[in-house]
Amino acid sequence: MLFVLPNSSYSQENQVLTADFNNISFEGFVKEVEKQIPVKFFYKKEWVEEIIINKTYSNTPLEIALNDVINSAGLKFYIIQNNIIITYQYIIKENIIGDKNIQGDSSQYNILSDEIKKKRPNENEDIEFTVYEIGNKGIKHEGIANLSGYIKCYETGKAIPGAVVFVNELHVGASTNQDGYYTLSLPRGEHQLNIQCIGHEETKRNIRLLSDGNFDINLKEKFFAINEVVIFADTKESLNGTHVGLEKMSIKRIKSLPTSLGEVDVIKGTLALPGVQSVGEGSAGINIRGGAADQNLILMYGTPFFSSSHFFGFFSTFNPLIIEKVSLYKGGIPAEYGGRLSSVIDIDVINGNTKKLEAKGGISPVTAQFMIEGPIIKEKTSFVLASRTTYSNWLLGLMDDPELRSSQASFYDINAKITHKINDKNSIQLSGYKGHDNFKFSFDTSYAYNSNVLSLKWIRKPGSKISSIYSVNYSKYDYSIESWAVKQNAFEFNHDIQYYDIKGDIKYNINKKHRLSYGFDLGLYDINPGEIKKNYLESLIIPYDINNEQAIVANIYAEDNFKISPTLSLNIGIRLSSFFQLGGKVIYDYKDNAEKNENNIIDSTYYNKNDIISKYLGPEYRISFNYRTGASSAIKLNYNRTRQYIHLLSNSTAISPSSIWKLSDNYIKPLIGDQLALGYYYNFVNDNYQSSIEVYYKKMQNMLDLKGNSVLIMNDKIESAIISGNGKAYGIEFMIRKNRGRLNGWINYTYSRTFIKSNGKYDNEIINNGDYYSANYDIPHNLNILVNFQYSRRLSISSTFNYSSGRPITYPVAIYEFDDNIVTEYSDRNKYRIPDYIRWDFSITFDPNLKRKKKIRSTYSFSLYNALGRSNPYSVFFKNDNGKIQGYRLSIFDRPIPTITYNFRF
């Protein structure tokens, strides 16, 4: 049964067609008819694909021409005012709307419109032929109007982020945000909306847009057949957006990657992308476009995380069961983000099911995870609760080393989220995270790590043109080290960082061409640099703590995204950034024109808590251009300036237990980065393939490095261990990927370099004679190959291959005796490299039952990590063996690691 709105502007008089059709498709026929006669067709494309018209019409009445073309193909048509509805295997009943020529009171149409709007979307396929009237009839039907609304899953009621709404004829579209909200500026009148999203059925809606209004859409979930495996929802996004270096990965795409120890890792999933490199196998931290591990802003719930890993880097902090998608900004960083130099990794979390209770989980040899979601108040309030834990001690028990056999290692994390819909315009979200790691090495030392995050959001959409999110956030990371083997030396060391934040983000659609974003954030850092205390009364350790560091950061931003012409788009923004170091600590004064060390201290000053010790202010510019060189190609240019006021100091390349968070102060200046990036993007074979080339050049001011033999823990004069310098990074990234089909995947290659130059004046501060030298994370070559093959509906196979250059290292080059002491002489810093890294992984996933209505759905995955059994070096170290320097290589995984994982959902 079909519901259609009449249009009082229609007249059947003089509706005649004059045209000569020669092997013309039905779509060509429609275009010619709509060009001559003020009508609009509604039909499904697959019904008319085989219709070819070879006919000449001269002043032929429209209905006769339609009978000739449509009825001969076994289809039916129905004319209601200026709408021509084509149907297949069902008949339109006229009594639904009464007399098709009714010209009565317009209130009849309003009643009919209300009835249609009450009809649940996706109830049957007729919904695609309904004409939805949106807005107020009293407003003039000219100019531009704003259409907005939510796209949700029909089965679960969840918002669908990343869904795409577009109008083919106008080449206009929009994607939904993490709350499933979209907004689109269209000319007033009739349009056909096309809606697509991965994992859901593609659909369309026909609307008559009278004025600004809301239009919500439900999408049904889709189970793909063998010949249709899609890993990208919107293949046009790389062409339409203005940001260079933006990568979006859905959780389905991340899950297609082979796992290590059976655990899906959203952070390590980004390592398959160009420009992203690992600091080391089994290590915490990643390097992006020449940036250190602490130069990446990692957000979940819109709140920064200061630790992104469990188990010393083997597992991600983030539970994949609750992740929706991951957005990586490595080039054109939007003005709403700030505080880090290199990149932003924004992790979107699902909302709970508003209709029914669901649960899913997984079990691997070393971890177990579980998630449950459902309604608290149906269609109004929902919850998500997820947890993970590990039981890896049995693996340590298999080790040959007796100290490792007596060691223990474990972690757990808990995620919770409650979403409440106050009304159509307001909703709130309360989210929380708690993670804990514990590692005990034999009977000597234990390490404990904790992350705690809390976020409260108010999401407001007062109209179709404006939306806003206001939030209060809290994040804390702390770790402790305890030693008790020797009671006289027993100690406990603690270090933590806390961040409090209030922020607001507002988006305003000025018109069809202009979209304005603006907002603010106000944050407080509170760092405990370290405290040490006794573990036993017999301990000779002297308790000591360093004064806390505190600082206020305040930022405001504005960004405008607008189209200059149909082929040229511009995104321009500015972020005003400020930093105020607060008192409550002692600041040491050093001799003028002398190296900062303990021997050159001449005085000290204590600043009260409300005093401002130092401050830094400055603008951050964001400019991006997109020039469409064709329907399937685009060129983008981007310039970014970013500032960073927080630093992670470490004696190793990887983030380690001795890493110390440090704020900028009167001695340590903020990092400032300027990046220029250029990209060319080309889609081919009907958008089945995407290719891109991006080049970038980055300059970095006030880079930090450490003096030789620097002490970080419990150093209240940390500035004396720091060397300041400038850095530069440049590179080129190639990528080609196949988006659809049983066989899909990508190949990418990155060539990049990163160099640092010390600015010190004194011998102890000058590195490599003041010349540029390779940063610890300078890795010139990086190649990634990913292949997914859907062998059948039950069986899929994935494989990844990675090659990268070895990291820089400083070698000892000589050993000699001086004044009865053995002295080791080292090469220039980072002059040599450890061996190259090569790894091949693959996985097989099997679904034993494809019944859609089965209560419990389960899959089995087999992964083989490091299938080649290559002993990739984690580090190289040296020993003095009887007066001879001998090098040794340490590998984390030197053999294939098989894993079987069982995943379930009910």
Tab-separated table of C-alpha atoms in Angstrom, residues 458-799:
chain	number	residue	atom	x	y	z
A	458	TRP	CA	24.816	17.843	27.421
A	459	ILE	CA	23.886	17.529	23.745
A	460	ARG	CA	21.542	20.240	22.535
A	461	LYS	CA	19.974	20.768	19.107
A	462	PRO	CA	17.622	23.751	19.409
A	463	GLY	CA	17.030	24.010	15.647
A	464	SER	CA	17.937	22.611	12.279
A	465	LYS	CA	20.785	25.106	11.857
A	466	ILE	CA	22.539	24.823	15.185
A	467	SER	CA	23.761	22.071	17.486
A	468	SER	CA	26.002	22.116	20.530
A	469	ILE	CA	27.781	19.830	22.989
A	470	TYR	CA	28.798	21.012	26.466
A	471	SER	CA	30.852	18.717	28.656
A	472	VAL	CA	32.660	18.402	31.961
A	473	ASN	CA	35.573	15.949	31.860
A	474	TYR	CA	38.090	14.405	34.226
A	475	SER	CA	41.094	12.217	33.440
A	476	LYS	CA	43.760	10.753	35.723
A	477	TYR	CA	46.725	8.481	35.129
A	478	ASP	CA	49.032	7.247	37.890
A	479	TYR	CA	51.650	4.597	38.403
A	480	SER	CA	53.647	3.249	41.306
A	481	ILE	CA	56.796	1.177	41.643
A	482	GLU	CA	57.464	-0.886	44.778
A	483	SER	CA	60.602	-2.778	45.752
A	484	TRP	CA	60.932	-4.937	48.872
A	485	ALA	CA	63.566	-7.619	48.155
A	486	VAL	CA	66.153	-5.857	50.357
A	487	LYS	CA	64.455	-4.314	53.380
A	488	GLN	CA	67.142	-1.663	53.812
A	489	ASN	CA	66.404	-0.396	50.272
A	490	ALA	CA	62.652	-1.042	50.185
A	491	PHE	CA	60.691	1.858	48.706
A	492	GLU	CA	57.481	2.923	46.986
A	493	PHE	CA	57.506	5.532	44.217
A	494	ASN	CA	54.346	7.298	42.952
A	495	HIS	CA	53.703	9.604	40.011
A	496	ASP	CA	50.376	10.882	38.637
A	497	ILE	CA	48.783	13.398	36.311
A	498	GLN	CA	45.213	14.750	36.561
A	499	TYR	CA	43.287	16.890	34.095
A	500	TYR	CA	39.988	18.730	34.671
A	501	ASP	CA	38.188	20.248	31.712
A	502	ILE	CA	35.055	22.233	30.809
A	503	LYS	CA	34.349	22.666	27.115
A	504	GLY	CA	31.688	23.687	24.649
A	505	ASP	CA	31.477	23.013	20.917
A	506	ILE	CA	28.842	24.703	18.739
A	507	LYS	CA	28.136	24.052	15.072
A	508	TYR	CA	26.047	26.499	13.042
A	509	ASN	CA	24.930	26.034	9.446
A	510	ILE	CA	24.791	29.594	8.169
A	511	ASN	CA	23.587	28.547	4.722
A	512	LYS	CA	24.191	25.954	2.074
A	513	LYS	CA	27.791	27.050	1.568
A	514	HIS	CA	28.845	28.081	5.064
A	515	ARG	CA	29.199	25.906	8.129
A	516	LEU	CA	30.607	27.600	11.190
A	517	SER	CA	32.095	25.841	14.221
A	518	TYR	CA	33.179	27.630	17.377
A	519	GLY	CA	33.734	26.885	21.014
A	520	PHE	CA	35.948	27.002	24.078
A	521	ASP	CA	37.677	24.813	26.615
A	522	LEU	CA	39.107	25.588	30.035
A	523	GLY	CA	41.340	23.019	31.691
A	524	LEU	CA	43.498	22.483	34.770
A	525	TYR	CA	46.570	20.228	34.881
A	526	ASP	CA	47.736	18.868	38.232
A	527	ILE	CA	50.900	16.735	38.170
A	528	ASN	CA	52.575	14.965	41.041
A	529	PRO	CA	56.180	14.737	39.693
A	530	GLY	CA	57.031	12.082	42.234
A	531	GLU	CA	57.106	10.999	45.835
A	532	ILE	CA	59.138	8.245	47.441
A	533	LYS	CA	58.523	6.614	50.790
A	534	LYS	CA	59.567	3.623	52.876
A	535	ASN	CA	58.079	0.164	52.475
A	536	TYR	CA	59.503	-1.175	55.734
A	537	LEU	CA	60.524	0.470	58.977
A	538	GLU	CA	64.008	-0.988	58.464
A	539	SER	CA	64.341	0.815	55.133
A	540	LEU	CA	67.067	3.442	54.935
A	541	ILE	CA	65.209	5.336	52.199
A	542	ILE	CA	64.544	8.959	53.126
A	543	PRO	CA	60.928	9.899	52.268
A	544	TYR	CA	60.777	12.801	49.850
A	545	ASP	CA	58.253	14.380	47.523
A	546	ILE	CA	58.478	17.060	44.848
A	547	ASN	CA	55.997	19.928	44.800
A	548	ASN	CA	53.040	19.458	42.457
A	549	GLU	CA	52.957	21.236	39.119
A	550	GLN	CA	49.739	23.016	38.186
A	551	ALA	CA	48.685	25.025	35.159
A	552	ILE	CA	45.548	26.431	33.559
A	553	VAL	CA	44.969	26.125	29.815
A	554	ALA	CA	42.304	28.268	28.164
A	555	ASN	CA	41.360	28.156	24.486
A	556	ILE	CA	38.734	29.556	22.164
A	557	TYR	CA	38.323	28.682	18.497
A	558	ALA	CA	36.289	29.422	15.385
A	559	GLU	CA	36.281	27.628	12.057
A	560	ASP	CA	34.368	28.254	8.828
A	561	ASN	CA	33.900	25.662	6.127
A	562	PHE	CA	32.486	27.142	2.951
A	563	LYS	CA	32.302	26.594	-0.781
A	564	ILE	CA	33.816	29.312	-2.939
A	565	SER	CA	32.592	27.605	-6.125
A	566	PRO	CA	31.281	24.167	-7.118
A	567	THR	CA	34.891	22.962	-7.443
A	568	LEU	CA	36.662	24.919	-4.695
A	569	SER	CA	36.105	24.589	-0.938
A	570	LEU	CA	37.899	26.351	1.895
A	571	ASN	CA	38.180	25.562	5.575
A	572	ILE	CA	39.740	28.334	7.628
A	573	GLY	CA	40.036	28.440	11.389
A	574	ILE	CA	41.912	29.934	14.282
A	575	ARG	CA	42.470	28.696	17.812
A	576	LEU	CA	43.667	31.132	20.474
A	577	SER	CA	45.707	29.116	22.945
A	578	SER	CA	46.947	30.169	26.393
A	579	PHE	CA	48.843	28.531	29.247
A	580	PHE	CA	49.380	29.793	32.796
A	581	GLN	CA	51.850	28.025	35.112
A	582	LEU	CA	50.648	28.272	38.708
A	583	GLY	CA	52.660	28.476	41.909
A	584	GLY	CA	52.823	26.288	44.965
A	585	LYS	CA	56.436	25.288	44.297
A	586	VAL	CA	60.061	26.419	44.409
A	587	ILE	CA	61.787	27.764	41.295
A	588	TYR	CA	65.608	27.723	41.162
A	589	ASP	CA	67.633	30.578	39.726
A	590	TYR	CA	70.856	29.867	37.844
A	591	LYS	CA	73.883	31.972	37.046
A	592	ASP	CA	73.637	34.063	33.925
A	593	ASN	CA	75.493	32.685	30.915
A	594	ALA	CA	76.059	29.359	32.647
A	595	GLU	CA	74.812	25.840	32.134
A	596	LYS	CA	71.797	24.872	34.226
A	597	ASN	CA	73.113	22.417	36.777
A	598	GLU	CA	73.197	22.108	40.542
A	599	ASN	CA	76.588	23.815	40.802
A	600	ASN	CA	75.268	26.990	39.161
A	601	ILE	CA	72.212	27.574	41.406
A	602	ILE	CA	72.416	31.031	42.986
A	603	ASP	CA	68.967	31.406	44.535
A	604	SER	CA	65.465	29.982	44.796
A	605	THR	CA	61.990	31.526	44.971
A	606	TYR	CA	58.810	30.039	46.406
A	607	TYR	CA	55.606	30.980	44.577
A	608	ASN	CA	52.248	30.760	46.306
A	609	LYS	CA	49.478	28.640	44.773
A	610	ASN	CA	47.621	31.601	43.291
A	611	ASP	CA	50.743	33.117	41.719
A	612	ILE	CA	51.340	32.870	37.983
A	613	ILE	CA	54.963	31.842	37.420
A	614	SER	CA	54.960	31.956	33.632
A	615	LYS	CA	52.466	32.269	30.806
A	616	TYR	CA	52.362	31.586	27.082
A	617	LEU	CA	49.814	32.894	24.577
A	618	GLY	CA	49.525	32.446	20.847
A	619	PRO	CA	47.314	31.763	17.836
A	620	GLU	CA	47.042	28.435	16.038
A	621	TYR	CA	46.099	28.752	12.363
A	622	ARG	CA	44.201	26.088	10.418
A	623	ILE	CA	43.729	26.521	6.647
A	624	SER	CA	42.661	23.860	4.124
A	625	PHE	CA	41.713	24.011	0.444
A	626	ASN	CA	39.947	21.379	-1.653
A	627	TYR	CA	39.939	21.773	-5.424
A	628	ARG	CA	37.830	19.200	-7.288
A	629	THR	CA	39.710	18.484	-10.505
A	630	GLY	CA	36.967	16.151	-11.707
A	631	ALA	CA	34.109	13.917	-10.610
A	632	SER	CA	36.587	11.379	-9.231
A	633	SER	CA	39.622	13.433	-8.254
A	634	ALA	CA	40.633	16.267	-5.942
A	635	ILE	CA	43.679	18.218	-4.785
A	636	LYS	CA	43.957	19.412	-1.184
A	637	LEU	CA	46.338	21.837	0.477
A	638	ASN	CA	46.598	22.332	4.217
A	639	TYR	CA	48.555	24.437	6.719
A	640	ASN	CA	48.441	23.849	10.488
A	641	ARG	CA	50.034	25.463	13.509
A	642	THR	CA	49.758	23.629	16.824
A	643	ARG	CA	51.067	24.161	20.372
A	644	GLN	CA	51.794	21.656	23.126
A	645	TYR	CA	52.288	22.492	26.799
A	646	ILE	CA	52.785	19.014	28.239
A	647	HIS	CA	55.757	16.702	27.701
A	648	LEU	CA	56.598	13.077	28.422
A	649	LEU	CA	60.235	12.640	29.404
A	650	SER	CA	61.732	9.192	29.001
A	651	ASN	CA	65.144	7.566	28.814
A	652	SER	CA	63.826	5.138	26.198
A	653	THR	CA	62.071	5.382	22.839
A	654	ALA	CA	59.021	3.565	24.203
A	655	ILE	CA	56.841	4.804	27.037
A	656	SER	CA	58.234	3.054	30.124
A	657	PRO	CA	57.746	2.973	33.921
A	658	SER	CA	60.378	5.694	34.276
A	659	SER	CA	58.534	8.111	31.949
A	660	ILE	CA	57.657	11.401	33.620
A	661	TRP	CA	54.939	13.886	32.618
A	662	LYS	CA	56.175	17.486	32.758
A	663	LEU	CA	54.429	20.814	32.128
A	664	SER	CA	55.980	23.740	30.337
A	665	ASP	CA	57.422	26.304	32.741
A	666	ASN	CA	59.706	29.331	32.822
A	667	TYR	CA	62.609	27.155	31.562
A	668	ILE	CA	60.857	24.606	29.321
A	669	LYS	CA	58.973	26.354	26.537
A	670	PRO	CA	55.915	24.950	24.736
A	671	LEU	CA	56.380	22.931	21.584
A	672	ILE	CA	55.266	24.749	18.439
A	673	GLY	CA	54.672	22.896	15.189
A	674	ASP	CA	53.990	24.159	11.658
A	675	GLN	CA	52.943	21.637	9.032
A	676	LEU	CA	52.278	22.121	5.313
A	677	ALA	CA	50.631	19.191	3.513
A	678	LEU	CA	49.527	18.591	-0.070
A	679	GLY	CA	47.431	15.662	-1.280
A	680	TYR	CA	46.056	14.287	-4.540
A	681	TYR	CA	43.124	11.858	-4.409
A	682	TYR	CA	41.702	9.791	-7.247
A	683	ASN	CA	38.881	7.217	-7.311
A	684	PHE	CA	38.435	4.841	-10.225
A	685	VAL	CA	36.406	1.829	-11.398
A	686	ASN	CA	33.123	3.262	-10.070
A	687	ASP	CA	34.745	4.264	-6.779
A	688	ASN	CA	35.724	0.660	-6.068
A	689	TYR	CA	39.338	1.790	-5.866
A	690	GLN	CA	40.741	4.801	-4.039
A	691	SER	CA	44.237	6.149	-4.399
A	692	SER	CA	46.057	9.017	-2.730
A	693	ILE	CA	49.443	10.699	-2.586
A	694	GLU	CA	50.232	13.052	0.307
A	695	VAL	CA	53.415	15.000	0.966
A	696	TYR	CA	54.165	17.021	4.084
A	697	TYR	CA	56.809	19.204	5.644
A	698	LYS	CA	56.852	20.033	9.345
A	699	LYS	CA	58.954	22.397	11.451
A	700	MET	CA	59.041	21.996	15.233
A	701	GLN	CA	60.323	24.489	17.804
A	702	ASN	CA	61.460	23.785	21.381
A	703	MET	CA	61.859	20.037	20.921
A	704	LEU	CA	63.121	18.290	24.052
A	705	ASP	CA	65.964	15.809	24.353
A	706	LEU	CA	67.954	14.590	27.337
A	707	LYS	CA	71.548	15.068	28.321
A	708	GLY	CA	73.688	11.955	28.680
A	709	ASN	CA	73.133	9.957	31.877
A	710	SER	CA	70.132	12.090	32.836
A	711	VAL	CA	68.170	11.209	35.968
A	712	LEU	CA	64.399	11.684	35.644
A	713	ILE	CA	62.866	10.095	38.733
A	714	MET	CA	62.759	12.355	41.809
A	715	ASN	CA	64.644	15.157	40.073
A	716	ASP	CA	63.308	18.505	41.309
A	717	LYS	CA	65.695	20.313	38.948
A	718	ILE	CA	64.515	18.553	35.811
A	719	GLU	CA	65.412	21.545	33.628
A	720	SER	CA	69.084	20.717	34.256
A	721	ALA	CA	68.598	17.377	32.405
A	722	ILE	CA	66.852	18.906	29.377
A	723	ILE	CA	68.267	20.005	26.040
A	724	SER	CA	66.114	22.226	23.861
A	725	GLY	CA	66.263	22.068	20.102
A	726	ASN	CA	64.434	22.482	16.830
A	727	GLY	CA	63.161	19.711	14.622
A	728	LYS	CA	62.054	19.105	11.069
A	729	ALA	CA	60.146	16.269	9.449
A	730	TYR	CA	59.101	15.560	5.901
A	731	GLY	CA	57.683	12.658	3.962
A	732	ILE	CA	55.539	11.277	1.177
A	733	GLU	CA	52.725	8.740	1.590
A	734	PHE	CA	51.216	6.545	-1.134
A	735	MET	CA	48.058	4.515	-0.725
A	736	ILE	CA	45.765	2.480	-2.977
A	737	ARG	CA	42.845	0.498	-1.659
A	738	LYS	CA	40.013	-1.632	-2.990
A	739	ASN	CA	36.781	-0.945	-1.187
A	740	ARG	CA	34.276	-3.541	-2.323
A	741	GLY	CA	34.024	-7.144	-3.313
A	742	ARG	CA	35.038	-10.485	-1.875
A	743	LEU	CA	38.675	-9.447	-2.217
A	744	ASN	CA	39.504	-6.056	-0.717
A	745	GLY	CA	42.278	-4.294	1.160
A	746	TRP	CA	45.068	-1.795	0.581
A	747	ILE	CA	48.744	-1.186	-0.038
A	748	ASN	CA	50.525	1.855	1.366
A	749	TYR	CA	54.100	3.024	1.471
A	750	THR	CA	55.626	5.896	3.453
A	751	TYR	CA	58.997	7.551	3.083
A	752	SER	CA	59.633	9.934	5.988
A	753	ARG	CA	62.492	11.545	7.879
A	754	THR	CA	62.686	13.293	11.260
A	755	PHE	CA	65.671	15.298	12.492
A	756	ILE	CA	66.509	17.317	15.610
A	757	LYS	CA	69.117	20.024	16.123
A	758	SER	CA	70.201	21.051	19.624
A	759	ASN	CA	70.278	24.745	20.515
A	760	GLY	CA	72.574	24.453	23.522
A	761	LYS	CA	75.494	26.823	24.182
A	762	TYR	CA	77.627	24.538	26.344
A	763	ASP	CA	79.509	21.335	25.603
A	764	ASN	CA	77.112	19.195	27.619
A	765	GLU	CA	74.160	20.622	25.657
A	766	ILE	CA	75.554	20.349	22.130
A	767	ILE	CA	74.723	17.104	20.320
A	768	ASN	CA	76.581	15.952	17.203
A	769	ASN	CA	78.469	19.257	16.940
A	770	GLY	CA	75.210	21.173	16.653
A	771	ASP	CA	74.238	19.455	13.387
A	772	TYR	CA	70.870	17.869	12.640
A	773	TYR	CA	70.669	14.245	13.796
A	774	SER	CA	68.035	11.526	13.411
A	775	ALA	CA	65.345	11.445	16.076
A	776	ASN	CA	64.912	8.190	18.003
A	777	TYR	CA	61.791	7.498	15.938
A	778	ASP	CA	63.215	8.388	12.500
A	779	ILE	CA	62.111	5.433	10.323
A	780	PRO	CA	62.596	6.250	6.605
A	781	HIS	CA	60.743	3.339	4.945
A	782	ASN	CA	57.432	1.766	5.920
A	783	LEU	CA	55.347	-0.624	3.773
A	784	ASN	CA	51.946	-2.104	4.716
A	785	ILE	CA	49.877	-4.610	2.745
A	786	LEU	CA	46.420	-5.714	3.888
A	787	VAL	CA	44.307	-8.324	2.087
A	788	ASN	CA	40.803	-9.472	3.113
A	789	PHE	CA	39.162	-12.351	1.259
A	790	GLN	CA	35.562	-13.426	1.839
A	791	TYR	CA	35.862	-17.046	0.736
A	792	SER	CA	32.242	-17.798	1.613
A	793	ARG	CA	29.533	-16.498	3.880
A	794	ARG	CA	31.001	-18.629	6.656
A	795	LEU	CA	34.714	-18.198	6.056
A	796	SER	CA	36.914	-15.117	5.672
A	797	ILE	CA	40.692	-14.758	5.539
A	798	SER	CA	42.848	-11.719	6.362
A	799	SER	CA	46.540	-11.156	5.945
